[in-house]
Amino acid sequence: MNNQKYLDSLKNKTLFLQGDEAAAYGALFAGCNFFAGYPITPASEIAELMSRELPKSGGYYIQMEDEIASIGAVIGAVWSGGKSMTATSGPGFSLMQENIGYACMTESPCVIVDVQRSGPSTGQATKGAQGDVLQARWGTHGDHEMIALSPWSSQESFDLMIEAFNLSEKYRNPVIFLLDGEVGHIREKVVFPDINELNIYQRNISLEKIDVFGGQRIPPMIEFGMGQRIHVTGSTHKSNGMRDVSSMEAHDTLIRRIYDKISSNRNEIAHFETHYIDNMDYLAVSYGAAARPTMGAVLKLRERGIKIGFLRLITIWPFPIDICTELGKRTKKIFVPEMNLGQVSREIERFVNCPVESVSKIGGISHTIDEITNYISANI
Amino acid sequence: MNNQKYLDSLKNKTLFLQGDEAAAYGALFAGCNFFAGYPITPASEIAELMSRELPKSGGYYIQMEDEIASIGAVIGAVWSGGKSMTATSGPGFSLMQENIGYACMTESPCVIVDVQRSGPSTGQATKGAQGDVLQARWGTHGDHEMIALSPWSSQESFDLMIEAFNLSEKYRNPVIFLLDGEVGHIREKVVFPDINELNIYQRNISLEKIDVFGGQRIPPMIEFGMGQRIHVTGSTHKSNGMRDVSSMEAHDTLIRRIYDKISSNRNEIAHFETHYIDNMDYLAVSYGAAARPTMGAVLKLRERGIKIGFLRLITIWPFPIDICTELGKRTKKIFVPEMNLGQVSREIERFVNCPVESVSKIGGISHTIDEITNYISANI
Amino acid sequence: MGIKRKKIEIEIDERLCKGCDICVILCSEKVFTISKKINSNGYYVPIPSNIENCNGCLICELICPELAVILEKTELDELVAL
Amino acid sequence: MGIKRKKIEIEIDERLCKGCDICVILCSEKVFTISKKINSNGYYVPIPSNIENCNGCLICELICPELAVILEKTELDELVAL
Amino acid sequence: MENKYVKYLRNETLPTEFCVGCGCGTVLNLFCHVIDEMQINPDDIITVTGIGCSSWIPSPYFSADTLHTTHGRAIAFATGVKVMKPGKHVIVIAGDGDLAGIGGNHLIHAARRNIGLTVFLVNNYIYGMTGGQVSPTTPSTVNTATTPYGNVEQPMQIAELVAAAGASYVARWTTYHVFHLKKAMKEAISKKGFSFIEICSQCPTSYGKRVGKREGIDQLLDFKENSMNIQNVSGMREDELEGKYIVGKLVERNRLEFVDGLLNINAQFAEGVR
Amino acid sequence: MENKYVKYLRNETLPTEFCVGCGCGTVLNLFCHVIDEMQINPDDIITVTGIGCSSWIPSPYFSADTLHTTHGRAIAFATGVKVMKPGKHVIVIAGDGDLAGIGGNHLIHAARRNIGLTVFLVNNYIYGMTGGQVSPTTPSTVNTATTPYGNVEQPMQIAELVAAAGASYVARWTTYHVFHLKKAMKEAISKKGFSFIEICSQCPTSYGKRVGKREGIDQLLDFKENSMNIQNVSGMREDELEGKYIVGKLVERNRLEFVDGLLNINAQFAEGVR
Amino acid sequence: MNIRFSGFGGQGIILSGVILGWAAVLDGKNAIQTQSYGSSARGGSCKCDVIIQESAIYELEPEHNDILITFSQPSYNAFIKSLKEGGHLFYDSDLVTVDTNEFPCNSIPATDIAFKEFKQKIYANMLMLGFLAEKIRFIGFRAIEKSISQYVPTKTIEMNIAAFRMGIDLAK
Amino acid sequence: MNIRFSGFGGQGIILSGVILGWAAVLDGKNAIQTQSYGSSARGGSCKCDVIIQESAIYELEPEHNDILITFSQPSYNAFIKSLKEGGHLFYDSDLVTVDTNEFPCNSIPATDIAFKEFKQKIYANMLMLGFLAEKIRFIGFRAIEKSISQYVPTKTIEMNIAAFRMGIDLAK
Ligand SMILES: Cc1ncc(C[n+]2csc(CCOP(=O)(O)OP(=O)(O)O)c2C)c(N)n1
Ligand SMILES: Cc1ncc(C[n+]2csc(CCOP(=O)(O)OP(=O)(O)O)c2C)c(N)n1
Ligand code: SF4
Ligand code: SF4
Ligand code: SF4
Ligand code: SF4
Ligand code: SF4
Ligand code: SF4
Ligand SMILES: [Mg+2]
Ligand SMILES: [Mg+2]
């Protein structure tokens, strides 16, 4: 079976899938043909599904000796024409940080799934969390930007994974797919689309020898083996890829371009969903697993006559600054239910002048609707 | 030679030392008796000095096979009674992240030096930078707090390293020593103190079997081999150290305590230096290498009659929130010269309502006094 | 001269045993039999029903994954006519 | 029947040579001599002063760390009386 | 009656959480016997381990100072322990994935460095704790959770590799060979320098069931029937050895122990020789 | 005249930045010869490397597709390359610290997996680029920047280790043995499966000067005088071999190449056999 | 409606929940299913939760269940507190002893029947599912049967459906 | 005052800077010294900067130098632009050809003299340091000699100081 045939065989199917599994299928629909990974709870389901399905669609699954090797192989595959990804959880995500920076620096498109579990360190390995949100942005050394997406359901996990690949190809940047152990493990209905109707971003590959690392904000890529004899390096390089480790200008030009290509397209990359924001006194902001009981709580509070709006972030990085700034002006207080000790709430503080209150819950179990409802009721 | 004799032999000496070397001597004065590391520019000087000096003072130097092993050995040594440290730069610091989280989770006091170089990735290996400031806070997965210090001279590198060990022992937390390649490599005069007049925090060791992981905000430690048969784990644990990976309460109690022991002592940990803040219209905030030309610029601007104050951060994490909040109320604008694309400036934004402007410079060379002076003059 | 006679006692710790039957199958003397009764933990704890056959080889005690086999040898001195 | 005579030309690339003298010392036929003159890069480039002694072993060309030894063998057919 | 070895365990953690018939329990059992027979005070033992089922042997079960580290890093942590506590028995017990998969580099370098650790690697041929993904020791062609169409990699011969890396003592035994294994464990603990035993062990839940051996005993019988002593295999072809467990002692030799090396230097300074 | 092998290099990067007399240049030189003699089009080569002086052989000098990765990870990256480009020659050239120090785990696992990479490890017995710290291959007792009182560790026998890990082809030669090394490089490139050459190389700047061999030629002469062919060392004692360079071919064998294994499975699906 | 299946690993607990959840979806409802699994303790207790609603499901981990199905004493002990007031308890009467009369109870010796009727204990879960389906009648039998045939190995579909139907009969 | 020493690795460039910086400190001034080193290119050009001031030193990397000392053509080429207007150039006359007359120039064939007088080229740096010290007279000779004896191997102190003093004499 080749990829087209394989995807046709899945066309319009409805399945009962875990968020992890849905993400893996999303990747297959996006054209992923290379997966390298290392088992870890609660992300192993992605690897297992990929090991089963990739050979059917003509792709390759490898289990590497660790997570560092996994992300390494993923990047190697990218430059060899692959659409590639890995999946892990916090401990593995920490180990990958050095090479995630390499992917930023070499502008290698790839998707890294972090199914967040209760940390730090080994923590509670089978419990979900949202504790890696700021790590996704700042985990590697040096200045860089990052794209990170966080779905709240199995269906969105599928859909957003396609978007993750598209963004990574379009912006030539790694994309962090911030699942959490809860969304990763709930089984829900997922409807597959028809692959022919999907919008899959095709990698911009140059067959001629051109500047692959500059000259334009997002240069085209090449593929190894086509005769361009390209030089790819994580050291500072000129637009032709050749190392330049002494000139300040080379570094400044490269890093600012890599930074700006994301930050200046913030609004194009930033996805979110709003509810009841036209007529609100308060605002709830949430994402991923925590967004579900938050939505439930918003509905309940509205029923009780409390004018609360809801902003659900889908893109976490680059941070949807504009909508936050705007809504911040129209609310008395912002509540941010998160399964961490307040990470997105910190970011919001940068852009608003109203009080921002983290409604944090840790320990592996997402908020109940009542917990959020009661907290907000008591603190408005 | 034992440690006391060794330190006596250095008493009141004046030397011409690189920031790196001064940090290493500081560690020796603080009682460091174990160093495990892996060479990397621009941090290797620390390892080299330690390999030369530790055996003289009865301590141990090991070069491990990589940075992951280095931080591992450091933590192993801590629980075996060592005062221990490692030193690296961005790439190695990224690799250490998983086990830095382990050190937070197990409350293992140790010092990790990151001599920041121009990143991301391999970047410009011999050039200095301040690009790992937010990584120091958020590099590992899961919720945690962090202590990070950043000296601006060789002398301060020496003095602050002693403080780094003291804080790490007192708060039972890893301390990140955020040197930068510039301060790490300038050679300046350093005066050693008399060890007998120094305030060295002695580890609080319990010889009885007690709760080493709870019961009080900062519990005492034990040392392996004394018969307590302690259980140390990076998994969520009860106050006696035994793993509990299913109870929400166990996780919540542990993580919030580990978090609060730092954040609630923020003002005790936070060191900074202020100049001309009593009478100011503008404020400059800086730290590490960038603080030096900033100080020069502030002096120059003052000469020109511009009322600018200067806040030099010495502690970066926990962030000195109170002084920022207070000064933020008394200034029209805050300028933050940093050798990155704006990292501390982001944090300041959280606490002030005035505009915060990053005066960033990347590419390995710190700002000149004129650059900062001119920038501020043009933007007030 | 004395020849040593050994008295062997075998018991299985109900709290620890998980009924894997490794002792049952590996005992060359068929000392254990499989129980028909489930215990409070939900396991079928073997019964050392033929202790008299035991040759004291200790395999059961050493190989039990739950340290559930308790085997005690008591050595009794005895005079034997040559 | 022809016996092949080889004509060997040796040159050292001034741009590349760093004067490590490895070729000078390892050539068993002492073909190279150490130069007394520094070149524009600051190196003493050897001189292939005894090319006629060269046995064509190729060591110099293969071992030069700078690919600076240029060695060309031209094979000339020649009739030789047996 | 109570099993007299249970006193070496943290009683409140019993019964173990290992699956029924898991070989980890046998290793734990034998380890208790060894400590008892060697009359080692557990206060003089520091166990260090990683993440995985096998890592639970010391953490939490065996009652000694215990450092339960991150996945793959036990030997690195143990290195710091041994340097600061050279007089203690520093014993690492963990799995194939942990010590030879993600942690393989620490393993070979510790062996090379010849630091005086004792390492018991419990090789159950699989990633047990995470539910049965292929490990570096999974035999070729076996189907696992991540090799649904058969493993195309070759299994690592860990003991041979550690021997090549420079260890002072290397052996391989299975959980079936309780007497040999017990003896080897004693030798390893007594040996100065880096000592290592690869213990082939059954994992009915995550591995056995994938090779038609659903109960612990099934794999034990396989060990029994298919083991060959290393002394008898020289000259045999690779294919003849397939499916065999090569047991026995691979290496025993004397080299400078690493911490001794460090201590020598320090002693020279202490004595003013340097 | 121009050296006809210079065309294999990125001309604008010459002269190299290697120190005077550095062995890396010789490896580069021989590599050009090999490619020329094998008539391989450099467009069919993908070089992958790490961080270190030796890594500069492919990056930037040799003109082919070049992936200059992070320190120690070249083989991991190369694995992704080879899987996606099985028809290309994927060649890894890097240092002892890079491939066998920090990167040792990738090395042994790639060897075990038998993925069709060609690896040339330039062993200069030191961390050259960072200025002369002890490496896993630094001989015992040598003083380096981080072993000022002598190295107390034992050097890794990399070739032996890689052989034990399962590689298809393993050899060791020195930069002095230009003809043998050239031949071995050809064999390694031709060999299906994981092939590996440990190349003992001089580093006058960071290593040689610490052992009284300040010029490149001094170490070359040491290689010349102290090398022994592996065929002649069997039965010799460890101490007799001290200071010797054991050169020759250690292993050549045929095993299933990893990517072939993957391709077989995919082919079965493509052909509907599965 | 929040339903929790519980018991030992290996009793088909999770499969029951997945089948029920998917059946609910086939029946046009919203459903999510979650499961908890121990790390190494494969023999320990395990649970599988299913939430079924007409409206969108926002809560992922409900505090209380409407229905608890249990196949082992330890899991009964662990989860009986999670049952809502007025919630329904289902259990295997051979394996669980109930020590409360707070809740409406429904039990069959499912494991024993499975072993006797189908020669394998593993069919106990489908027996119980049929029993539950008939007692509660919230999901159509057709949907459940369709779900069963999608989730069990092809060779065992018939047997599983037979067990399911026997469960229904036992409830009548 | 900003002083830059430059040349090839191995010419003792960095040592010169360190000695001078430390001498300034011994002389009661503030001084910082920095150096740049290539990654692998040990033979390439290298530089060493010293800043000496009465007041506290806040600038770490000055854009312009008051004094440039150079021991090789490539480093001369690279750094001549960094010299301030009116700055002083010092160089080894055998190794460097100067192509500008913008600056006051001072040169001696230091390497050659060192080889002839002290049998080792390595003393060129101390010759130049003495030459510089006498020409500029900003740091006391005593301080410099003390600094030399702290930084060079004990066995070579005498020779180094002799070279330094010869440098002074050459400048007179
Ligand atoms: C960095 C990291 N990666 C992955 C994991 C997930 N993980 C936990 S245990 C394990 C493997 C266990 O296998 P093994 O070491 O063989 O031990 P076993 O359970 O088989 O005894 C893995 C991959 C982790 N905890 N940390
Ligand atoms: C993660 C990381 N750690 C450390 C370094 C610093 N570093 C650069 S090259 C190198 C070692 C080089 O030694 P080797 O691999 O033997 O190569 P050589 O220079 O000797 O050829 C090191 C440690 C780095 N770049 N990245
Ligand atoms: S071997 Fe142990 S656990 Fe297994 S049945 Fe026998 S006593 Fe019970
Ligand atoms: S000691 Fe030996 S013979 Fe006796 S019961 Fe145990 S296994 Fe059987
Ligand atoms: S070997 Fe090459 S670089 Fe060295 S001297 Fe000869 S030609 Fe020059
Ligand atoms: S080819 Fe051989 S003989 Fe001729 S110059 Fe070169 S090394 Fe000497
Ligand atoms: S999964 Fe395997 S190794 Fe883990 S406890 Fe169960 S049987 Fe033992
Ligand atoms: S430091 Fe050593 S390996 Fe690096 S270029 Fe110089 S001689 Fe070669
Ligand atoms: Mg295992
Ligand atoms: Mg090296």
Coordinates of N, CA, C and O in Angstrom, one line a residue, chain E residues 105-194:
Chain E
N105 N 25.5 4.2 27.6 CA 26.8 4.9 27.6 C 27.4 4.9 29.0 O 28.6 4.8 29.2
H106 N 26.6 5.1 30.0 CA 27.1 5.1 31.3 C 27.6 3.8 31.7 O 28.7 3.6 32.4
L107 N 27.0 2.7 31.2 CA 27.4 1.4 31.5 C 28.8 1.1 30.9 O 29.7 0.7 31.7
I108 N 29.0 1.4 29.7 CA 30.3 1.1 29.1 C 31.4 2.0 29.7 O 32.5 1.6 29.9
H109 N 31.1 3.2 30.0 CA 32.1 4.1 30.5 C 32.4 3.7 32.0 O 33.6 3.9 32.4
A110 N 31.5 3.3 32.7 CA 31.7 2.9 34.1 C 32.6 1.7 34.1 O 33.5 1.5 34.9
A111 N 32.3 0.8 33.2 CA 33.1 -0.4 33.0 C 34.5 -0.1 32.7 O 35.5 -0.6 33.3
R112 N 34.7 0.8 31.7 CA 36.0 1.2 31.3 C 36.8 1.9 32.4 O 37.9 1.6 32.7
R113 N 36.1 2.8 33.1 CA 36.7 3.5 34.2 C 37.0 2.6 35.4 O 37.8 2.9 36.3
N114 N 36.3 1.4 35.4 CA 36.5 0.4 36.4 C 36.2 0.9 37.8 O 37.0 0.7 38.8
I115 N 35.1 1.6 37.9 CA 34.7 2.1 39.2 C 34.1 1.0 40.0 O 33.3 0.2 39.4
G116 N 34.3 0.9 41.3 CA 33.9 -0.2 42.1 C 32.4 -0.3 42.4 O 32.0 -0.4 43.5
L117 N 31.6 -0.4 41.3 CA 30.2 -0.6 41.5 C 29.9 -2.1 41.2 O 30.6 -2.7 40.5
T118 N 28.8 -2.5 41.8 CA 28.3 -3.9 41.4 C 27.0 -3.6 40.7 O 26.1 -3.0 41.2
V119 N 26.9 -4.2 39.5 CA 25.7 -3.9 38.7 C 25.0 -5.2 38.4 O 25.6 -6.1 37.8
F120 N 23.7 -5.3 38.8 CA 22.9 -6.5 38.4 C 21.9 -6.0 37.4 O 21.0 -5.2 37.7
L121 N 22.1 -6.4 36.1 CA 21.2 -6.0 35.1 C 20.1 -7.1 34.9 O 20.5 -8.2 34.5
V122 N 18.9 -6.7 35.1 CA 17.8 -7.7 34.9 C 17.3 -7.6 33.5 O 16.6 -6.7 33.2
N123 N 17.7 -8.6 32.7 CA 17.4 -8.6 31.3 C 16.1 -9.4 31.1 O 16.2 -10.6 31.0
N124 N 15.0 -8.7 30.9 CA 13.8 -9.4 30.6 C 13.4 -9.3 29.1 O 12.3 -9.6 28.7
Y125 N 14.3 -8.8 28.3 CA 14.2 -8.8 26.9 C 13.1 -7.8 26.4 O 12.7 -7.9 25.3
I126 N 12.7 -6.9 27.3 CA 11.6 -6.0 26.9 C 11.6 -4.8 27.8 O 12.2 -4.8 28.8
Y127 N 10.9 -3.8 27.3 CA 10.5 -2.7 28.2 C 9.3 -3.1 29.0 O 8.1 -3.0 28.5
G128 N 9.5 -3.6 30.2 CA 8.4 -4.2 30.9 C 7.4 -3.1 31.5 O 6.2 -3.2 31.2
M129 N 7.9 -2.2 32.1 CA 7.1 -1.2 32.8 C 6.2 -0.4 31.9 O 5.1 -0.1 32.3
T130 N 6.7 -0.1 30.7 CA 5.9 0.7 29.8 C 5.0 -0.2 29.0 O 4.3 0.3 28.1
G131 N 5.0 -1.5 29.2 CA 4.0 -2.3 28.5 C 4.4 -3.1 27.3 O 3.6 -3.4 26.5
G132 N 5.7 -3.3 27.2 CA 6.1 -4.3 26.2 C 6.6 -3.8 24.9 O 6.3 -4.4 23.8
Q133 N 7.3 -2.7 24.9 CA 8.0 -2.3 23.6 C 9.3 -3.0 23.5 O 9.9 -3.4 24.4
V134 N 9.7 -3.1 22.2 CA 11.0 -3.7 21.9 C 12.2 -3.1 22.8 O 12.2 -1.9 23.0
S135 N 13.0 -3.9 23.2 CA 14.2 -3.4 24.0 C 15.5 -3.8 23.2 O 15.4 -4.6 22.2
P136 N 16.6 -3.3 23.6 CA 17.8 -3.6 22.9 C 18.2 -5.1 22.9 O 19.0 -5.6 22.2
T137 N 17.5 -5.8 23.8 CA 17.9 -7.3 23.9 C 16.8 -8.2 23.4 O 16.9 -9.4 23.4
T138 N 15.7 -7.6 22.9 CA 14.6 -8.4 22.3 C 15.2 -9.2 21.2 O 15.8 -8.6 20.3
P139 N 15.0 -10.5 21.1 CA 15.5 -11.2 20.0 C 14.9 -10.8 18.7 O 13.8 -10.3 18.6
S140 N 15.7 -11.0 17.6 CA 15.2 -10.7 16.3 C 13.9 -11.5 16.0 O 13.7 -12.5 16.5
T141 N 13.1 -10.9 15.2 CA 11.8 -11.4 14.7 C 10.7 -11.4 15.7 O 9.5 -11.6 15.4
V142 N 11.0 -11.2 17.0 CA 9.9 -11.2 18.0 C 8.9 -10.0 17.8 O 9.4 -8.9 17.5
N143 N 7.7 -10.2 17.9 CA 6.7 -9.2 17.8 C 6.5 -8.5 19.2 O 6.3 -9.2 20.2
T144 N 6.6 -7.2 19.2 CA 6.3 -6.5 20.5 C 5.3 -5.4 20.2 O 4.9 -5.2 19.1
A145 N 5.1 -4.6 21.2 CA 4.1 -3.5 21.0 C 4.6 -2.5 20.0 O 3.8 -1.9 19.3
T146 N 5.9 -2.4 19.8 CA 6.4 -1.5 18.7 C 7.1 -2.2 17.6 O 7.7 -1.6 16.8
T147 N 7.1 -3.5 17.6 CA 7.5 -4.3 16.4 C 6.4 -5.3 16.1 O 6.6 -6.5 16.2
P148 N 5.3 -4.7 15.6 CA 4.2 -5.6 15.4 C 4.4 -6.6 14.2 O 3.7 -7.6 14.1
Y149 N 5.4 -6.3 13.4 CA 5.7 -7.2 12.3 C 7.0 -7.9 12.5 O 7.7 -8.3 11.5
G150 N 7.5 -7.9 13.7 CA 8.7 -8.6 14.0 C 9.9 -7.6 14.2 O 10.0 -6.7 13.4
N151 N 10.8 -7.9 15.1 CA 11.9 -7.1 15.4 C 13.0 -7.3 14.3 O 13.4 -8.4 14.1
V152 N 13.4 -6.2 13.6 CA 14.4 -6.4 12.6 C 15.8 -6.1 13.1 O 16.8 -6.2 12.4
E153 N 15.9 -5.7 14.4 CA 17.2 -5.4 14.9 C 17.8 -6.7 15.5 O 17.2 -7.7 15.7
Q154 N 19.1 -6.5 15.9 CA 19.8 -7.7 16.5 C 19.9 -7.4 18.0 O 20.2 -6.3 18.4
P155 N 19.7 -8.4 18.8 CA 19.8 -8.2 20.2 C 21.2 -7.9 20.7 O 22.2 -8.5 20.1
M156 N 21.3 -7.1 21.7 CA 22.6 -6.8 22.2 C 23.1 -7.9 23.1 O 22.3 -8.4 23.9
Q157 N 24.3 -8.3 23.0 CA 24.9 -9.2 24.0 C 25.5 -8.4 25.1 O 26.7 -8.1 25.0
I158 N 24.8 -8.1 26.1 CA 25.2 -7.1 27.0 C 26.5 -7.6 27.8 O 27.4 -6.8 27.9
A159 N 26.5 -8.8 28.2 CA 27.6 -9.2 29.0 C 28.9 -9.1 28.2 O 30.0 -8.6 28.7
E160 N 28.9 -9.6 27.0 CA 30.0 -9.5 26.1 C 30.5 -8.0 25.9 O 31.7 -7.7 25.9
L161 N 29.5 -7.2 25.7 CA 29.8 -5.8 25.5 C 30.5 -5.2 26.8 O 31.5 -4.4 26.6
V162 N 30.0 -5.5 27.9 CA 30.5 -4.9 29.1 C 31.9 -5.5 29.4 O 32.8 -4.8 29.8
A163 N 32.1 -6.7 29.0 CA 33.5 -7.3 29.1 C 34.4 -6.5 28.1 O 35.5 -6.1 28.5
A164 N 34.0 -6.3 26.9 CA 34.8 -5.5 26.0 C 35.1 -4.1 26.5 O 36.1 -3.5 26.1
A165 N 34.2 -3.6 27.3 CA 34.3 -2.2 27.7 C 35.4 -2.1 28.9 O 35.8 -1.1 29.2
G166 N 35.7 -3.3 29.5 CA 36.8 -3.2 30.4 C 36.4 -3.6 31.9 O 37.3 -3.4 32.8
A167 N 35.3 -4.2 32.1 CA 34.9 -4.5 33.5 C 35.8 -5.5 34.1 O 36.5 -6.3 33.4
S168 N 35.8 -5.5 35.5 CA 36.7 -6.4 36.2 C 36.0 -7.8 36.4 O 36.7 -8.8 36.5
Y169 N 34.7 -7.8 36.4 CA 34.0 -9.1 36.6 C 32.8 -9.0 35.8 O 32.0 -8.1 35.9
V170 N 32.5 -10.0 34.9 CA 31.3 -10.1 34.1 C 30.8 -11.5 34.1 O 31.6 -12.5 33.8
A171 N 29.5 -11.7 34.4 CA 28.9 -13.0 34.3 C 27.5 -12.9 33.7 O 26.9 -11.8 33.7
R172 N 27.0 -14.0 33.3 CA 25.6 -14.0 32.9 C 24.9 -15.3 33.4 O 25.5 -16.4 33.3
W173 N 23.8 -15.1 34.1 CA 23.0 -16.3 34.5 C 21.5 -16.0 34.4 O 21.2 -14.8 34.0
T174 N 20.7 -17.0 34.6 CA 19.3 -16.7 34.5 C 18.6 -16.9 35.8 O 19.3 -17.4 36.8
T175 N 17.4 -16.5 36.0 CA 16.7 -16.7 37.2 C 16.4 -18.1 37.5 O 16.1 -18.5 38.7
Y176 N 16.6 -19.0 36.5 CA 16.5 -20.4 36.8 C 17.7 -20.9 37.6 O 17.6 -21.8 38.5
H177 N 18.9 -20.3 37.3 CA 20.1 -20.8 37.9 C 20.4 -20.2 39.3 O 21.3 -19.5 39.5
V178 N 19.5 -20.5 40.2 CA 19.5 -19.8 41.5 C 20.8 -20.0 42.2 O 21.4 -19.1 42.8
F179 N 21.4 -21.2 42.1 CA 22.6 -21.4 42.9 C 23.8 -20.7 42.2 O 24.6 -20.1 42.9
H180 N 23.9 -20.9 40.9 CA 25.0 -20.2 40.2 C 24.9 -18.7 40.4 O 25.9 -18.0 40.6
L181 N 23.7 -18.2 40.2 CA 23.5 -16.8 40.3 C 23.8 -16.3 41.7 O 24.5 -15.2 41.8
K182 N 23.4 -17.0 42.7 CA 23.7 -16.6 44.0 C 25.2 -16.5 44.2 O 25.8 -15.5 44.7
K183 N 25.9 -17.5 43.7 CA 27.4 -17.5 43.9 C 28.0 -16.3 43.1 O 28.9 -15.6 43.6
A184 N 27.5 -16.1 41.9 CA 28.0 -15.0 41.1 C 27.8 -13.7 41.7 O 28.7 -12.8 41.7
M185 N 26.6 -13.5 42.3 CA 26.3 -12.3 43.0 C 27.3 -12.0 44.1 O 27.8 -10.9 44.3
K186 N 27.7 -13.1 44.8 CA 28.7 -12.9 45.9 C 30.0 -12.5 45.3 O 30.7 -11.6 45.8
E187 N 30.4 -13.2 44.2 CA 31.7 -12.9 43.6 C 31.7 -11.4 43.2 O 32.7 -10.7 43.3
A188 N 30.6 -11.0 42.5 CA 30.5 -9.7 42.0 C 30.6 -8.6 43.1 O 31.3 -7.6 43.0
I189 N 29.9 -8.9 44.2 CA 30.0 -7.9 45.3 C 31.4 -7.9 46.0 O 31.9 -6.8 46.4
S190 N 32.0 -9.0 46.0 CA 33.4 -9.1 46.6 C 34.4 -8.5 45.7 O 35.5 -8.0 46.2
K191 N 34.2 -8.5 44.5 CA 35.2 -8.1 43.5 C 35.5 -6.6 43.6 O 34.6 -5.7 43.6
K192 N 36.8 -6.2 43.6 CA 37.2 -4.8 43.5 C 37.0 -4.4 42.1 O 37.3 -5.2 41.2
G193 N 36.6 -3.2 41.8 CA 36.4 -2.8 40.5 C 35.0 -3.0 40.0 O 34.1 -3.3 40.7
F194 N 34.8 -2.7 38.7 CA 33.4 -2.7 38.2 C 33.0 -4.2 37.9 O 33.6 -4.9 37.2

